[in-house]
Coordinates of C-alpha atoms in Angstrom, one line a residue:
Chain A
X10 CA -36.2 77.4 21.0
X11 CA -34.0 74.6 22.7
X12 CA -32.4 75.5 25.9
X13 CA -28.9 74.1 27.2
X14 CA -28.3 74.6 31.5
X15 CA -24.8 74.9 32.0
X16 CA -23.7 74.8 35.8
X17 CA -22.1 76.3 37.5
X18 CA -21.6 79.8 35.7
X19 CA -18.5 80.9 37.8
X20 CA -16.3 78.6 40.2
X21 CA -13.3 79.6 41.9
X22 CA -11.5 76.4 43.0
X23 CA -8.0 75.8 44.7
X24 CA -4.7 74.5 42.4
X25 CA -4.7 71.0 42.6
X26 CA -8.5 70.4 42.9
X27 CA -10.9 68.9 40.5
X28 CA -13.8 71.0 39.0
X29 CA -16.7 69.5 37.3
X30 CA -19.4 71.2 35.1
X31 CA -22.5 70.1 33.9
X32 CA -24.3 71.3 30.8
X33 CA -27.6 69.9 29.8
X34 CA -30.7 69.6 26.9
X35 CA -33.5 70.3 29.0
X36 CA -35.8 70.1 26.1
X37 CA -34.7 67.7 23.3
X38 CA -32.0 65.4 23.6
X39 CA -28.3 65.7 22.5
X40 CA -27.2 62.9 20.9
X41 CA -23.6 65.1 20.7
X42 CA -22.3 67.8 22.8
X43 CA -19.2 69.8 22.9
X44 CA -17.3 71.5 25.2
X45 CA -15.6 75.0 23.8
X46 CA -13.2 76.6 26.2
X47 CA -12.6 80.9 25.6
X48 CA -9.7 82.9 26.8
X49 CA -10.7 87.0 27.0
X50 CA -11.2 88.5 23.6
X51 CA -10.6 85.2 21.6
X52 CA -12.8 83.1 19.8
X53 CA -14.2 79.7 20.9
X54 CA -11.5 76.8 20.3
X55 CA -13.6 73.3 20.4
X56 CA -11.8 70.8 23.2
X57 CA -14.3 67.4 22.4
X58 CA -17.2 66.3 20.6
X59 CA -19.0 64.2 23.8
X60 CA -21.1 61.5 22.2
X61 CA -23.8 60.1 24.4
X62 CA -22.8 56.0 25.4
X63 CA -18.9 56.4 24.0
X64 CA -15.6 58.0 24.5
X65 CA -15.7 61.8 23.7
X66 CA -13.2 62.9 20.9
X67 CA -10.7 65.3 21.8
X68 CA -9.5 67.8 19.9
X69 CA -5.3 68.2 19.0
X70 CA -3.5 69.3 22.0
X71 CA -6.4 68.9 24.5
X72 CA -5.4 66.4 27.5
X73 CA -7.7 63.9 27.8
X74 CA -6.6 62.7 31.4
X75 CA -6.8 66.5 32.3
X76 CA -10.7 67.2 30.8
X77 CA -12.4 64.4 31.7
X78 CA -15.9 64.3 29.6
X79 CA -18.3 62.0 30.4
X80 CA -22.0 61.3 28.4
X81 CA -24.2 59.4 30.4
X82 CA -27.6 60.4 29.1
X83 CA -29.1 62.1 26.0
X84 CA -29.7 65.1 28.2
X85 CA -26.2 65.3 29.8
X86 CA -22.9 66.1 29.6
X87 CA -20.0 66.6 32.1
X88 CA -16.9 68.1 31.4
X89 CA -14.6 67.5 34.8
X90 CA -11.0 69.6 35.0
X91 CA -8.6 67.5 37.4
X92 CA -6.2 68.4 39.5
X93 CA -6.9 71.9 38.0
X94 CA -3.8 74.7 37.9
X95 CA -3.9 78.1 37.6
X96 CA -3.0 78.3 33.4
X97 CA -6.3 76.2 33.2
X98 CA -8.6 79.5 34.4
X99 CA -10.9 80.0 30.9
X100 CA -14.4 80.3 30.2
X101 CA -15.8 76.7 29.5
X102 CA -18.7 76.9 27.3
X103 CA -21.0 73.9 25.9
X104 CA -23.1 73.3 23.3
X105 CA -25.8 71.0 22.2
X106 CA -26.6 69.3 18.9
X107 CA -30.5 68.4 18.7
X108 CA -30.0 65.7 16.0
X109 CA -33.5 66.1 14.3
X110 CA -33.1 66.8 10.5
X111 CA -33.0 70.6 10.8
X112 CA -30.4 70.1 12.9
X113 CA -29.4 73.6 15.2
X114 CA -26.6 74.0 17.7
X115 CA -27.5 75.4 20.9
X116 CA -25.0 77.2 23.7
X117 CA -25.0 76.9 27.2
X118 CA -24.3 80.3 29.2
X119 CA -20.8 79.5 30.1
X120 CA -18.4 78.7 33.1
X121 CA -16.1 81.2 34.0
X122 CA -12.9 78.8 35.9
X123 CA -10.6 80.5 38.4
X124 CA -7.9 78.6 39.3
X125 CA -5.9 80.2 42.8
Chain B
X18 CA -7.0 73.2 6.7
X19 CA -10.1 74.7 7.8
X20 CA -10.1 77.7 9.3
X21 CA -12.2 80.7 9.9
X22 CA -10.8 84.4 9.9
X23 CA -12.5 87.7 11.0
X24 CA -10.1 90.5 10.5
X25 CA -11.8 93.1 12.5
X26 CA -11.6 93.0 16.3
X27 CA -13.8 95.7 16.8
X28 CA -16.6 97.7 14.3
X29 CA -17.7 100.6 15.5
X30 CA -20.2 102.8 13.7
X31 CA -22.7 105.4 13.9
X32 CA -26.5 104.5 14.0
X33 CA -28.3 104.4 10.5
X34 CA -24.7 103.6 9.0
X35 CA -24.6 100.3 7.0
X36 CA -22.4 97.3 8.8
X37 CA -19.8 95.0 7.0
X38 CA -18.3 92.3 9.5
X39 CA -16.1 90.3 7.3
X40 CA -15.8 87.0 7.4
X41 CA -13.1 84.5 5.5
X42 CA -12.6 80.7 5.3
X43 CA -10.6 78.0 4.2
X44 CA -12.1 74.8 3.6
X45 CA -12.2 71.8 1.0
X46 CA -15.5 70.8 -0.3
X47 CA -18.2 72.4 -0.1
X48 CA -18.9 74.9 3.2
X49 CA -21.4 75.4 5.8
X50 CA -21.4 78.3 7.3
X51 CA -23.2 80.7 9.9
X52 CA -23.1 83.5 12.1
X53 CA -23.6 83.6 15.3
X54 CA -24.1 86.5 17.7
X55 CA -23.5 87.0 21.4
X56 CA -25.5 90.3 23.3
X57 CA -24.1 91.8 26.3
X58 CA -24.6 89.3 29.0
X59 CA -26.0 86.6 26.9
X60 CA -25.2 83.2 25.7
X61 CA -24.1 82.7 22.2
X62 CA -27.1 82.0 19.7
X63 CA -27.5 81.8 16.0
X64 CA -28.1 84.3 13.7
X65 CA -28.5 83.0 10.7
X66 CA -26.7 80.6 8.0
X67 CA -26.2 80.5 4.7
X68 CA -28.1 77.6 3.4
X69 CA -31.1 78.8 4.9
X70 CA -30.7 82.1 2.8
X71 CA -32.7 84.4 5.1
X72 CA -32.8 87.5 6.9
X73 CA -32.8 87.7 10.4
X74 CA -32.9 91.2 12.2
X75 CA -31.9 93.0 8.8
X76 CA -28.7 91.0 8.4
X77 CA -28.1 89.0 5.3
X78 CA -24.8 87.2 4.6
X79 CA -24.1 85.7 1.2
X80 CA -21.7 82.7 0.2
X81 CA -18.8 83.6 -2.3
X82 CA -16.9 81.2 -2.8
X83 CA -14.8 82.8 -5.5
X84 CA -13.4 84.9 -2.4
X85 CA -13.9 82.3 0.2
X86 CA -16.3 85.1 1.7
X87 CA -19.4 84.7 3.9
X88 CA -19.7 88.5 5.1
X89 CA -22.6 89.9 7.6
X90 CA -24.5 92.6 6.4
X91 CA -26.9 95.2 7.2
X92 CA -28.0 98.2 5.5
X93 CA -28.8 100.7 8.6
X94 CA -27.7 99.6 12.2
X95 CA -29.3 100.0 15.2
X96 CA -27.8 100.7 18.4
X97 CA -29.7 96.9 19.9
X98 CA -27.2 95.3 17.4
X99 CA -24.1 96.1 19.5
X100 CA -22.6 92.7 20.5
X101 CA -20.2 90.2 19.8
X102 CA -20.3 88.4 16.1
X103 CA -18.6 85.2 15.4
X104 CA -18.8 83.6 11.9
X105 CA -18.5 80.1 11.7
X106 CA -17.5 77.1 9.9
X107 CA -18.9 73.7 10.4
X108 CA -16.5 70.8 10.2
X109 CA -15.6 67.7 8.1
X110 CA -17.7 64.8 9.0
X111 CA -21.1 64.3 10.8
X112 CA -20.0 65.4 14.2
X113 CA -21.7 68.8 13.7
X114 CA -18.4 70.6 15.2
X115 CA -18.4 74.3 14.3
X116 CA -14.9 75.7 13.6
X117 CA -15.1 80.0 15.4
X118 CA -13.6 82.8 13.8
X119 CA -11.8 85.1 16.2
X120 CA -15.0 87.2 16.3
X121 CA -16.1 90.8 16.0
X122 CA -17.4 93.2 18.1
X123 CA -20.0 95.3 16.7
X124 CA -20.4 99.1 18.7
X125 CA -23.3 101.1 17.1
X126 CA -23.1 104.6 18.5
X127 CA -26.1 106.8 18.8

């Protein structure tokens, strides 16, 4: 089946820093993306649909100053926290649309954010 | 609005048992919906959905939408199907968003 890469899988990072993550198609190409984010023992709330050559669309509530998402390329998608703080420590988990007719989402593995 | 409700944190049977994870939704229109599984250690990955009306692994889950029900089930569990279940709701318009239930964890005991 289709694989999504999502890097890094766990990054500690100072409060006030900026964190980027990457999640990719490595074998089809995503027209659309998004970017879950996962507190411990709760389900998946969506943050943004990333579309590949346009603005991503954020979800109610999500910052967009705050979760930069950025969709250069059919095969990539970046999802950058700035000036990160403590409250925004969450697993960060992408997934990838493949766009053919039989269209299937696939998951990346996860980022696990800790904000000190 | 749409939403997705699992009402069971945790499921914990005995091998052999038959398995129930409930699933509810509320939507307008007419639903897509899936289930989607998550193993120890693993990413999440689908498990099946209802308009492809199959069977994967021995679970089946039919569409009512007289209840507004899509539950997971299987007839005898094994102790491999011990993981993490989310049922899912895909969302109004073409984006292809999914809308997650709070999710179930399924513990088969030997």
């Amino acid at each position: 089946g289709a694989v999504v890469s999502q890097h890094p899988s766990w990054v500690i990072c100072k409060s006030g820093t900026s964190v980027k993550i990457e999640c990719r198609s490595l074998d089809f190409q995503a027209t659309t993306m998004f970017w879950y984010r996962q507190f411990p023992k709760q389900s998946l709330m969506l943050m943004a649909t990333s579309n590949e050559g346009s603005k991503a669309t954020y979800e109610q509530g999500v910052e967009k100053d705050k979760f930069l998402i950025n969709h250069a390329s059919l095969t990539l998608s970046t999802l950058t926290v700035t000036s990160a703080h403590p409250e925004d420590s969450s697993f960060y988990i992408c997934s990838a649309r493949t766009g053919r007719k039989d269209e299937k989402l696939f998951f990346g593995s996860g980022t696990q954010l800790s904000v000190l | 609005a749409q939403r997705v409700t699992q009402p069971e944190k945790l499921l914990s049977v005995f091998k052999g048992a038959p398995v129930e994870l409930k699933c509810n939704y509320s939507y307008s229109g007419s639903p897509e919906l899936f289930w989607y599984v998550q193993y120890s250690r693993q990413r999440l990955q689908l498990l099946l959905r209802h308009i492809s009306r199959e069977s994967i692994k021995g679970f089946t889950a039919d569409l009512n939408k007289g209840e507004t029900s899509f539950h997971l089930k299987k007839p005898f569990a094994q102790e491999e199907d011990s993981a993490m279940y989310y049922c899912a709701l895909k969302g109004s318009g073409n984006t292809g968003k999914l809308i997650f239930g709070q999710g179930t964890t399924l513990q088969v005991k030997p």
